[in-house]
Amino acid sequence: MKITHVEAHRIGVPAADPPFQWRNGLAGSPAVGDGAVLRIGTDEGAEGVALFARPGAAVLLQDLVDRVFRDELVGQDPFQREWLWERVWELDRIQELPLPALGLIDIALWDLAARANDQPVWQLLGGFREAIPAYASTSTFATTEEFLDVADQCLALGYRGIKLHAWGDARKDAALCMALRGHVGPEVPLMYDGSAGFDLPDAVYLGRALSEADYLWYEEPMREFSITAYKRLAEQVQVPLLVAETSDGAHMNSADFIAAGAATFGVRTGTTLRGGITGAMRTAHLADAYRLRAEVHGSDIPNHHLCMAISNTTYYESLVTSTTVTRERHVDAQGLVHAPVGPGIALPHENDYPAELHRFVEGHTN
């Protein structure tokens, strides 16, 4: 089997309704979305696809296909995913590919292989579980009262934990985190995501509040350029750190966080920011060797498969972006997400792509 065609197709993404916000300093939901599909086909009719959503996605993906991807892929064996994954990193040396673009080819090739074998991707990966609990991962709301009300709704709907994306003010966020713990009681798992909003002194201040409030993990309080800063944070707070979400280099960079003692809970993994499915699995296996967690980031469908294939992940991340909460369609009344059953990645039909891409955009801008 050989790859014969590589195509990019634009797909419009509707604006979020209602619109939502992230912390101070970050853009909220875009007024107009943009998405694209990478499609890889073969001489035997097998095909695989991957979704790509970010501002300018369609133009960027078409440019990459025309300039780089098509020439590299046509004529190749689509089942040589490891070789092609390494080849993408060679291309990145000169092309400086956007981090979410690094895994697109890999995701499409896993989709192709699983379809060819009439299996879901998670089963082709080996399979570990058929269901996983979901936590509610909030966008940023205006007041503490809104956060507490959203938490009540999420727990009533079955969600097994709450993760906050707050304002990016260390003292206000610390007070919110303490208030939420007091509101839900000691048994509910709580997490906090700083979206890289702090320097080291403020990260330490907030981390000590999270320790006192017994939060399960403290995620990305600082930009992930300085592993030394994260090492010093780990030395000064007791709340476990979940790190290496947006740093480049997939498992290669995650290894340095672990070696420095900065990943005291574990590392982030996922198809979008860790180099596709292959990079995500390498990251998970690396973390497992150190008996650490590899928590899957984002709620798009490829990461749904990862959650079922990785032994050392705890939850599925389900985004909650409105003060009126409805469960994501993958989450049942018991707060569980069940394994996909269709072959490949089992993307929705083309008419459903805008909604799926909308979730993809939400899941990868936090």
mmCIF file of C-alpha atoms in Angstrom:
data_model
loop_
_atom_site.group_PDB
_atom_site.id
_atom_site.type_symbol
_atom_site.label_atom_id
_atom_site.label_comp_id
_atom_site.label_asym_id
_atom_site.label_seq_id
_atom_site.Cartn_x
_atom_site.Cartn_y
_atom_site.Cartn_z
ATOM 1 C CA MET A 1 0.000 0.000 0.000
ATOM 2 C CA LYS A 2 1.300 3.461 -0.918
ATOM 3 C CA ILE A 3 0.102 6.986 -0.210
ATOM 4 C CA THR A 4 -1.235 8.552 -3.406
ATOM 5 C CA HIS A 5 -2.863 11.810 -2.314
ATOM 6 C CA VAL A 6 -2.639 14.351 0.473
ATOM 7 C CA GLU A 7 -5.333 17.028 0.661
ATOM 8 C CA ALA A 8 -6.415 19.943 2.836
ATOM 9 C CA HIS A 9 -10.083 20.907 3.096
ATOM 10 C CA ARG A 10 -11.393 24.036 4.803
ATOM 11 C CA ILE A 11 -14.253 23.693 7.306
ATOM 12 C CA GLY A 12 -15.991 26.642 8.945
ATOM 13 C CA VAL A 13 -16.354 26.656 12.720
ATOM 14 C CA PRO A 14 -19.290 28.496 14.282
ATOM 15 C CA ALA A 15 -18.595 31.012 17.017
ATOM 16 C CA ALA A 16 -19.132 29.815 20.578
ATOM 17 C CA ASP A 17 -22.623 30.548 21.876
ATOM 18 C CA PRO A 18 -22.420 31.973 24.445
ATOM 19 C CA PRO A 19 -18.871 33.302 24.013
ATOM 20 C CA PHE A 20 -16.427 32.530 26.812
ATOM 21 C CA GLN A 21 -13.245 33.931 28.337
ATOM 22 C CA TRP A 22 -9.879 32.649 29.525
ATOM 23 C CA ARG A 23 -7.716 34.375 32.107
ATOM 24 C CA ASN A 24 -6.712 38.026 31.894
ATOM 25 C CA GLY A 25 -4.224 38.494 29.071
ATOM 26 C CA LEU A 26 -5.474 35.609 26.928
ATOM 27 C CA ALA A 27 -7.994 35.824 24.119
ATOM 28 C CA GLY A 28 -11.422 34.342 24.687
ATOM 29 C CA SER A 29 -13.479 32.376 22.217
ATOM 30 C CA PRO A 30 -13.008 33.679 18.669
ATOM 31 C CA ALA A 31 -15.860 35.530 16.982
ATOM 32 C CA VAL A 32 -15.255 33.490 13.817
ATOM 33 C CA GLY A 33 -13.667 30.062 13.722
ATOM 34 C CA ASP A 34 -11.498 28.398 11.144
ATOM 35 C CA GLY A 35 -10.857 24.703 10.700
ATOM 36 C CA ALA A 36 -9.401 22.282 8.204
ATOM 37 C CA VAL A 37 -9.179 18.566 7.552
ATOM 38 C CA LEU A 38 -6.006 16.800 6.459
ATOM 39 C CA ARG A 39 -6.905 13.790 4.303
ATOM 40 C CA ILE A 40 -4.368 11.103 3.348
ATOM 41 C CA GLY A 41 -5.366 8.469 0.754
ATOM 42 C CA THR A 42 -3.767 5.369 -0.740
ATOM 43 C CA ASP A 43 -3.729 3.267 -3.874
ATOM 44 C CA GLU A 44 -5.843 0.607 -2.138
ATOM 45 C CA GLY A 45 -8.609 2.991 -1.090
ATOM 46 C CA ALA A 46 -7.674 3.268 2.582
ATOM 47 C CA GLU A 47 -7.884 6.830 3.902
ATOM 48 C CA GLY A 48 -7.186 8.667 7.130
ATOM 49 C CA VAL A 49 -8.095 12.155 8.301
ATOM 50 C CA ALA A 50 -7.070 14.601 11.015
ATOM 51 C CA LEU A 51 -8.770 17.791 12.158
ATOM 52 C CA PHE A 52 -6.870 21.071 12.537
ATOM 53 C CA ALA A 53 -8.385 24.156 14.161
ATOM 54 C CA ARG A 54 -6.738 27.453 15.016
ATOM 55 C CA PRO A 55 -6.828 30.973 13.582
ATOM 56 C CA GLY A 56 -5.834 30.702 9.933
ATOM 57 C CA ALA A 57 -5.952 26.892 10.013
ATOM 58 C CA ALA A 58 -7.152 26.378 6.465
ATOM 59 C CA VAL A 59 -4.583 28.678 4.866
ATOM 60 C CA LEU A 60 -1.780 27.289 7.020
ATOM 61 C CA LEU A 61 -2.648 23.641 6.384
ATOM 62 C CA GLN A 62 -3.017 24.169 2.633
ATOM 63 C CA ASP A 63 0.397 25.835 2.571
ATOM 64 C CA LEU A 64 1.981 22.962 4.507
ATOM 65 C CA VAL A 65 0.391 20.382 2.220
ATOM 66 C CA ASP A 66 1.508 22.180 -0.939
ATOM 67 C CA ARG A 67 5.021 23.065 0.239
ATOM 68 C CA VAL A 68 5.965 20.159 2.507
ATOM 69 C CA PHE A 69 3.557 17.358 3.333
ATOM 70 C CA ARG A 70 2.518 16.162 -0.133
ATOM 71 C CA ASP A 71 6.062 15.741 -1.445
ATOM 72 C CA GLU A 72 7.112 13.939 1.732
ATOM 73 C CA LEU A 73 4.160 11.558 1.882
ATOM 74 C CA VAL A 74 3.210 10.544 -1.654
ATOM 75 C CA GLY A 75 4.759 7.162 -2.433
ATOM 76 C CA GLN A 76 5.362 6.270 1.236
ATOM 77 C CA ASP A 77 4.006 3.228 3.074
ATOM 78 C CA PRO A 78 1.256 4.605 5.377
ATOM 79 C CA PHE A 79 1.919 1.889 7.954
ATOM 80 C CA GLN A 80 5.461 3.160 8.602
ATOM 81 C CA ARG A 81 4.171 5.609 11.178
ATOM 82 C CA GLU A 82 7.316 5.596 13.325
ATOM 83 C CA TRP A 83 9.548 6.486 10.384
ATOM 84 C CA LEU A 84 7.172 9.197 9.208
ATOM 85 C CA TRP A 85 6.877 10.582 12.751
ATOM 86 C CA GLU A 86 10.651 10.938 12.912
ATOM 87 C CA ARG A 87 10.619 12.499 9.446
ATOM 88 C CA VAL A 88 8.189 15.219 10.603
ATOM 89 C CA TRP A 89 10.648 16.177 13.349
ATOM 90 C CA GLU A 90 13.402 16.407 10.745
ATOM 91 C CA LEU A 91 11.198 18.756 8.735
ATOM 92 C CA ASP A 92 10.494 20.821 11.846
ATOM 93 C CA ARG A 93 14.207 21.615 12.146
ATOM 94 C CA ILE A 94 13.886 23.953 9.159
ATOM 95 C CA GLN A 95 10.151 24.559 8.851
ATOM 96 C CA GLU A 96 9.473 25.402 12.548
ATOM 97 C CA LEU A 97 6.039 23.821 12.309
ATOM 98 C CA PRO A 98 3.348 25.135 14.673
ATOM 99 C CA LEU A 99 3.104 22.793 17.650
ATOM 100 C CA PRO A 100 -0.451 21.582 16.801
ATOM 101 C CA ALA A 101 0.666 20.804 13.222
ATOM 102 C CA LEU A 102 3.432 18.417 14.291
ATOM 103 C CA GLY A 103 1.018 15.565 14.933
ATOM 104 C CA LEU A 104 -1.454 15.987 12.089
ATOM 105 C CA ILE A 105 0.157 13.457 9.756
ATOM 106 C CA ASP A 106 0.528 10.972 12.593
ATOM 107 C CA ILE A 107 -3.128 11.276 13.633
ATOM 108 C CA ALA A 108 -4.305 10.772 10.050
ATOM 109 C CA LEU A 109 -2.050 7.722 9.655
ATOM 110 C CA TRP A 110 -3.335 6.128 12.870
ATOM 111 C CA ASP A 111 -6.879 6.760 11.646
ATOM 112 C CA LEU A 112 -6.005 5.103 8.332
ATOM 113 C CA ALA A 113 -4.392 2.077 9.974
ATOM 114 C CA ALA A 114 -7.262 1.526 12.387
ATOM 115 C CA ARG A 115 -9.837 1.830 9.613
ATOM 116 C CA ALA A 116 -7.853 -0.654 7.518
ATOM 117 C CA ASN A 117 -7.974 -3.063 10.476
ATOM 118 C CA ASP A 118 -11.636 -2.286 11.240
ATOM 119 C CA GLN A 119 -10.768 -1.303 14.811
ATOM 120 C CA PRO A 120 -11.013 1.844 16.901
ATOM 121 C CA VAL A 121 -7.633 3.533 17.346
ATOM 122 C CA TRP A 122 -7.622 2.887 21.102
ATOM 123 C CA GLN A 123 -7.818 -0.857 20.467
ATOM 124 C CA LEU A 124 -5.091 -0.735 17.829
ATOM 125 C CA LEU A 125 -2.941 1.000 20.461
ATOM 126 C CA GLY A 126 -3.438 -2.017 22.718
ATOM 127 C CA GLY A 127 -6.363 -0.840 24.810
ATOM 128 C CA PHE A 128 -6.387 -0.420 28.572
ATOM 129 C CA ARG A 129 -9.929 0.520 29.625
ATOM 130 C CA GLU A 130 -13.417 0.937 28.219
ATOM 131 C CA ALA A 131 -14.526 3.836 30.424
ATOM 132 C CA ILE A 132 -12.897 6.680 32.335
ATOM 133 C CA PRO A 133 -14.274 9.353 34.717
ATOM 134 C CA ALA A 134 -14.572 12.915 33.423
ATOM 135 C CA TYR A 135 -13.772 16.137 35.231
ATOM 136 C CA ALA A 136 -15.296 19.509 34.387
ATOM 137 C CA SER A 137 -12.645 21.923 33.124
ATOM 138 C CA THR A 138 -14.021 25.442 33.364
ATOM 139 C CA SER A 139 -13.402 28.502 31.276
ATOM 140 C CA THR A 140 -13.082 31.748 33.266
ATOM 141 C CA PHE A 141 -16.216 33.234 34.814
ATOM 142 C CA ALA A 142 -16.777 36.714 36.178
ATOM 143 C CA THR A 143 -17.256 36.059 39.901
ATOM 144 C CA THR A 144 -16.566 33.547 42.631
ATOM 145 C CA GLU A 145 -20.307 33.016 42.949
ATOM 146 C CA GLU A 146 -20.537 31.974 39.297
ATOM 147 C CA PHE A 147 -17.700 29.482 39.724
ATOM 148 C CA LEU A 148 -19.382 27.956 42.778
ATOM 149 C CA ASP A 149 -22.721 27.683 40.999
ATOM 150 C CA VAL A 150 -21.077 26.055 37.972
ATOM 151 C CA ALA A 151 -19.356 23.587 40.284
ATOM 152 C CA ASP A 152 -22.702 22.657 41.846
ATOM 153 C CA GLN A 153 -24.226 22.075 38.411
ATOM 154 C CA CYS A 154 -21.264 19.971 37.275
ATOM 155 C CA LEU A 155 -21.356 17.727 40.315
ATOM 156 C CA ALA A 156 -25.138 17.323 40.006
ATOM 157 C CA LEU A 157 -24.610 16.227 36.388
ATOM 158 C CA GLY A 158 -22.192 13.503 37.470
ATOM 159 C CA TYR A 159 -18.774 15.045 36.823
ATOM 160 C CA ARG A 160 -16.151 13.450 39.082
ATOM 161 C CA GLY A 161 -14.008 16.552 39.709
ATOM 162 C CA ILE A 162 -13.583 20.254 38.911
ATOM 163 C CA LYS A 163 -10.622 22.072 37.363
ATOM 164 C CA LEU A 164 -10.469 25.852 37.485
ATOM 165 C CA HIS A 165 -9.183 28.259 34.869
ATOM 166 C CA ALA A 166 -9.389 31.494 36.844
ATOM 167 C CA TRP A 167 -8.359 35.127 36.397
ATOM 168 C CA GLY A 168 -4.559 35.030 36.475
ATOM 169 C CA ASP A 169 -4.313 37.074 39.680
ATOM 170 C CA ALA A 170 -2.480 34.999 42.286
ATOM 171 C CA ARG A 171 -4.310 36.399 45.302
ATOM 172 C CA LYS A 172 -7.783 36.407 43.762
ATOM 173 C CA ASP A 173 -7.238 32.932 42.349
ATOM 174 C CA ALA A 174 -5.988 31.635 45.705
ATOM 175 C CA ALA A 175 -9.105 32.980 47.416
ATOM 176 C CA LEU A 176 -11.302 31.369 44.753
ATOM 177 C CA CYS A 177 -9.558 28.021 45.150
ATOM 178 C CA MET A 178 -10.015 28.097 48.913
ATOM 179 C CA ALA A 179 -13.671 29.119 48.522
ATOM 180 C CA LEU A 180 -14.345 26.252 46.128
ATOM 181 C CA ARG A 181 -12.802 23.726 48.507
ATOM 182 C CA GLY A 182 -14.921 25.044 51.351
ATOM 183 C CA HIS A 183 -18.004 24.924 49.153
ATOM 184 C CA VAL A 184 -17.721 21.360 47.798
ATOM 185 C CA GLY A 185 -16.140 19.743 50.840
ATOM 186 C CA PRO A 186 -13.040 17.581 51.231
ATOM 187 C CA GLU A 187 -13.982 14.624 49.017
ATOM 188 C CA VAL A 188 -14.326 16.238 45.577
ATOM 189 C CA PRO A 189 -11.119 16.170 43.490
ATOM 190 C CA LEU A 190 -10.128 19.730 42.578
ATOM 191 C CA MET A 191 -7.452 20.928 40.178
ATOM 192 C CA TYR A 192 -6.165 24.333 39.102
ATOM 193 C CA ASP A 193 -4.733 25.412 35.737
ATOM 194 C CA GLY A 194 -2.771 28.671 35.671
ATOM 195 C CA SER A 195 -2.557 28.857 31.860
ATOM 196 C CA ALA A 196 1.032 30.096 32.325
ATOM 197 C CA GLY A 197 -0.070 33.338 33.938
ATOM 198 C CA PHE A 198 2.487 33.765 36.733
ATOM 199 C CA ASP A 199 6.113 34.327 37.580
ATOM 200 C CA LEU A 200 7.827 32.198 40.222
ATOM 201 C CA PRO A 201 6.960 34.286 43.334
ATOM 202 C CA ASP A 202 3.250 34.395 42.470
ATOM 203 C CA ALA A 203 3.276 30.733 41.468
ATOM 204 C CA VAL A 204 4.692 29.875 44.897
ATOM 205 C CA TYR A 205 2.078 32.012 46.682
ATOM 206 C CA LEU A 206 -0.779 30.344 44.829
ATOM 207 C CA GLY A 207 0.763 26.893 45.116
ATOM 208 C CA ARG A 208 0.846 27.158 48.904
ATOM 209 C CA ALA A 209 -2.875 27.971 48.944
ATOM 210 C CA LEU A 210 -3.547 24.964 46.725
ATOM 211 C CA SER A 211 -1.526 22.798 49.088
ATOM 212 C CA GLU A 212 -3.591 23.980 52.030
ATOM 213 C CA ALA A 213 -6.812 23.309 50.115
ATOM 214 C CA ASP A 214 -5.633 19.800 49.114
ATOM 215 C CA TYR A 215 -5.855 20.226 45.340
ATOM 216 C CA LEU A 216 -5.041 17.136 43.312
ATOM 217 C CA TRP A 217 -2.738 18.958 40.912
ATOM 218 C CA TYR A 218 -1.355 22.383 39.982
ATOM 219 C CA GLU A 219 -1.062 22.783 36.226
ATOM 220 C CA GLU A 220 1.083 25.118 34.105
ATOM 221 C CA PRO A 221 1.375 28.121 36.440
ATOM 222 C CA MET A 222 4.322 29.522 34.438
ATOM 223 C CA ARG A 223 5.452 29.476 30.834
ATOM 224 C CA GLU A 224 7.376 26.273 30.307
ATOM 225 C CA PHE A 225 10.615 27.802 29.054
ATOM 226 C CA SER A 226 12.492 27.501 32.356
ATOM 227 C CA ILE A 227 12.639 24.024 33.842
ATOM 228 C CA THR A 228 14.774 25.493 36.620
ATOM 229 C CA ALA A 229 11.859 27.722 37.653
ATOM 230 C CA TYR A 230 9.598 24.667 37.835
ATOM 231 C CA LYS A 231 12.189 22.791 39.861
ATOM 232 C CA ARG A 232 12.300 25.652 42.363
ATOM 233 C CA LEU A 233 8.513 25.756 42.492
ATOM 234 C CA ALA A 234 8.415 22.020 43.248
ATOM 235 C CA GLU A 235 10.840 22.578 46.099
ATOM 236 C CA GLN A 236 8.659 25.280 47.677
ATOM 237 C CA VAL A 237 5.108 23.900 47.398
ATOM 238 C CA GLN A 238 3.543 20.599 48.363
ATOM 239 C CA VAL A 239 0.710 20.546 45.831
ATOM 240 C CA PRO A 240 1.658 18.104 43.054
ATOM 241 C CA LEU A 241 2.702 19.724 39.763
ATOM 242 C CA LEU A 242 1.357 18.701 36.342
ATOM 243 C CA VAL A 243 3.749 20.092 33.731
ATOM 244 C CA ALA A 244 5.058 20.009 30.139
ATOM 245 C CA GLU A 245 1.798 20.819 28.361
ATOM 246 C CA THR A 246 2.875 23.418 25.804
ATOM 247 C CA SER A 247 6.644 22.978 25.733
ATOM 248 C CA ASP A 248 8.005 21.804 22.390
ATOM 249 C CA GLY A 249 9.727 18.463 21.940
ATOM 250 C CA ALA A 250 7.079 15.909 22.979
ATOM 251 C CA HIS A 251 8.558 13.199 25.242
ATOM 252 C CA MET A 252 12.071 14.584 24.735
ATOM 253 C CA ASN A 253 11.224 17.782 26.586
ATOM 254 C CA SER A 254 8.952 16.055 29.106
ATOM 255 C CA ALA A 255 11.928 13.927 30.123
ATOM 256 C CA ASP A 256 13.838 16.990 31.299
ATOM 257 C CA PHE A 257 10.955 18.124 33.531
ATOM 258 C CA ILE A 258 10.894 14.664 35.096
ATOM 259 C CA ALA A 259 14.680 14.474 35.515
ATOM 260 C CA ALA A 260 14.672 17.890 37.226
ATOM 261 C CA GLY A 261 12.103 16.715 39.797
ATOM 262 C CA ALA A 262 9.555 19.242 38.509
ATOM 263 C CA ALA A 263 6.826 16.757 37.525
ATOM 264 C CA THR A 264 5.662 15.815 41.010
ATOM 265 C CA PHE A 265 2.228 14.685 39.792
ATOM 266 C CA GLY A 266 3.106 13.982 36.204
ATOM 267 C CA VAL A 267 3.200 15.421 32.710
ATOM 268 C CA ARG A 268 0.593 16.436 30.194
ATOM 269 C CA THR A 269 0.136 14.388 27.063
ATOM 270 C CA GLY A 270 -2.239 14.607 24.125
ATOM 271 C CA THR A 271 -2.413 14.479 20.372
ATOM 272 C CA THR A 272 -2.419 18.229 19.767
ATOM 273 C CA LEU A 273 0.653 19.416 21.654
ATOM 274 C CA ARG A 274 2.783 16.258 21.992
ATOM 275 C CA GLY A 275 3.211 15.287 18.344
ATOM 276 C CA GLY A 276 0.098 13.301 17.567
ATOM 277 C CA ILE A 277 -0.779 9.847 18.862
ATOM 278 C CA THR A 278 2.768 8.493 18.576
ATOM 279 C CA GLY A 279 4.239 11.392 20.544
ATOM 280 C CA ALA A 280 1.475 11.190 23.134
ATOM 281 C CA MET A 281 2.065 7.490 23.708
ATOM 282 C CA ARG A 282 5.832 7.971 23.973
ATOM 283 C CA THR A 283 5.175 10.654 26.589
ATOM 284 C CA ALA A 284 2.829 8.382 28.529
ATOM 285 C CA HIS A 285 5.287 5.476 28.529
ATOM 286 C CA LEU A 286 8.093 7.789 29.639
ATOM 287 C CA ALA A 287 6.026 8.996 32.591
ATOM 288 C CA ASP A 288 4.999 5.460 33.486
ATOM 289 C CA ALA A 289 8.660 4.430 33.733
ATOM 290 C CA TYR A 290 8.973 6.965 36.579
ATOM 291 C CA ARG A 291 5.610 5.939 38.099
ATOM 292 C CA LEU A 292 4.111 9.324 37.197
ATOM 293 C CA ARG A 293 0.795 10.210 35.586
ATOM 294 C CA ALA A 294 0.379 11.272 31.964
ATOM 295 C CA GLU A 295 -2.844 13.274 31.988
ATOM 296 C CA VAL A 296 -4.522 13.649 28.602
ATOM 297 C CA HIS A 297 -5.136 17.276 27.628
ATOM 298 C CA GLY A 298 -8.242 18.301 25.729
ATOM 299 C CA SER A 299 -11.557 16.775 24.813
ATOM 300 C CA ASP A 300 -11.365 16.219 21.082
ATOM 301 C CA ILE A 301 -11.959 12.726 19.676
ATOM 302 C CA PRO A 302 -8.310 11.616 19.195
ATOM 303 C CA ASN A 303 -7.685 12.351 22.889
ATOM 304 C CA HIS A 304 -10.818 10.362 23.726
ATOM 305 C CA HIS A 305 -9.016 7.361 22.209
ATOM 306 C CA LEU A 306 -5.830 8.142 24.150
ATOM 307 C CA CYS A 307 -7.712 8.065 27.439
ATOM 308 C CA MET A 308 -8.734 4.479 26.692
ATOM 309 C CA ALA A 309 -5.224 3.403 25.696
ATOM 310 C CA ILE A 310 -3.032 4.955 28.421
ATOM 311 C CA SER A 311 -2.803 3.171 31.759
ATOM 312 C CA ASN A 312 -1.419 6.089 33.758
ATOM 313 C CA THR A 313 -4.026 8.743 33.001
ATOM 314 C CA THR A 314 -6.720 9.567 35.554
ATOM 315 C CA TYR A 315 -9.501 11.527 33.875
ATOM 316 C CA TYR A 316 -11.032 12.726 30.643
ATOM 317 C CA GLU A 317 -11.003 16.539 30.421
ATOM 318 C CA SER A 318 -14.473 17.874 29.565
ATOM 319 C CA LEU A 319 -14.766 21.592 28.925
ATOM 320 C CA VAL A 320 -17.459 23.692 30.598
ATOM 321 C CA THR A 321 -17.637 27.143 29.057
ATOM 322 C CA SER A 322 -21.067 28.432 30.084
ATOM 323 C CA THR A 323 -22.639 29.312 33.423
ATOM 324 C CA THR A 324 -25.536 27.096 32.351
ATOM 325 C CA VAL A 325 -23.908 23.676 32.262
ATOM 326 C CA THR A 326 -24.785 20.814 29.958
ATOM 327 C CA ARG A 327 -22.826 17.586 29.883
ATOM 328 C CA GLU A 328 -20.578 16.991 26.915
ATOM 329 C CA ARG A 329 -22.171 14.351 24.710
ATOM 330 C CA HIS A 330 -19.434 11.803 25.524
ATOM 331 C CA VAL A 331 -20.107 12.029 29.299
ATOM 332 C CA ASP A 332 -22.882 9.945 30.839
ATOM 333 C CA ALA A 333 -24.976 10.633 33.933
ATOM 334 C CA GLN A 334 -22.424 8.842 36.127
ATOM 335 C CA GLY A 335 -19.656 11.102 34.871
ATOM 336 C CA LEU A 336 -18.068 8.373 32.749
ATOM 337 C CA VAL A 337 -16.773 8.554 29.195
ATOM 338 C CA HIS A 338 -16.966 5.292 27.274
ATOM 339 C CA ALA A 339 -14.630 3.992 24.593
ATOM 340 C CA PRO A 340 -15.419 4.849 20.950
ATOM 341 C CA VAL A 341 -16.738 1.904 18.965
ATOM 342 C CA GLY A 342 -16.359 2.925 15.307
ATOM 343 C CA PRO A 343 -13.319 2.060 13.190
ATOM 344 C CA GLY A 344 -10.431 4.515 13.117
ATOM 345 C CA ILE A 345 -10.777 7.672 15.147
ATOM 346 C CA ALA A 346 -14.523 7.604 14.334
ATOM 347 C CA LEU A 347 -14.850 11.257 13.470
ATOM 348 C CA PRO A 348 -18.418 12.476 12.968
ATOM 349 C CA HIS A 349 -19.978 12.739 9.562
ATOM 350 C CA GLU A 350 -18.969 15.800 7.565
ATOM 351 C CA ASN A 351 -22.140 17.691 8.518
ATOM 352 C CA ASP A 352 -21.105 17.395 12.161
ATOM 353 C CA TYR A 353 -17.541 18.634 11.641
ATOM 354 C CA PRO A 354 -18.254 22.248 12.687
ATOM 355 C CA ALA A 355 -19.498 21.213 16.132
ATOM 356 C CA GLU A 356 -16.571 18.826 16.584
ATOM 357 C CA LEU A 357 -14.091 21.475 15.504
ATOM 358 C CA HIS A 358 -15.721 23.943 17.868
ATOM 359 C CA ARG A 359 -14.963 21.586 20.763
ATOM 360 C CA PHE A 360 -11.459 21.152 19.381
ATOM 361 C CA VAL A 361 -10.874 24.921 19.414
ATOM 362 C CA GLU A 362 -12.170 25.181 22.980
ATOM 363 C CA GLY A 363 -10.050 22.259 24.101
ATOM 364 C CA HIS A 364 -6.755 23.625 22.870
ATOM 365 C CA THR A 365 -6.748 27.300 23.761
ATOM 366 C CA ASN A 366 -6.749 26.897 27.536
#
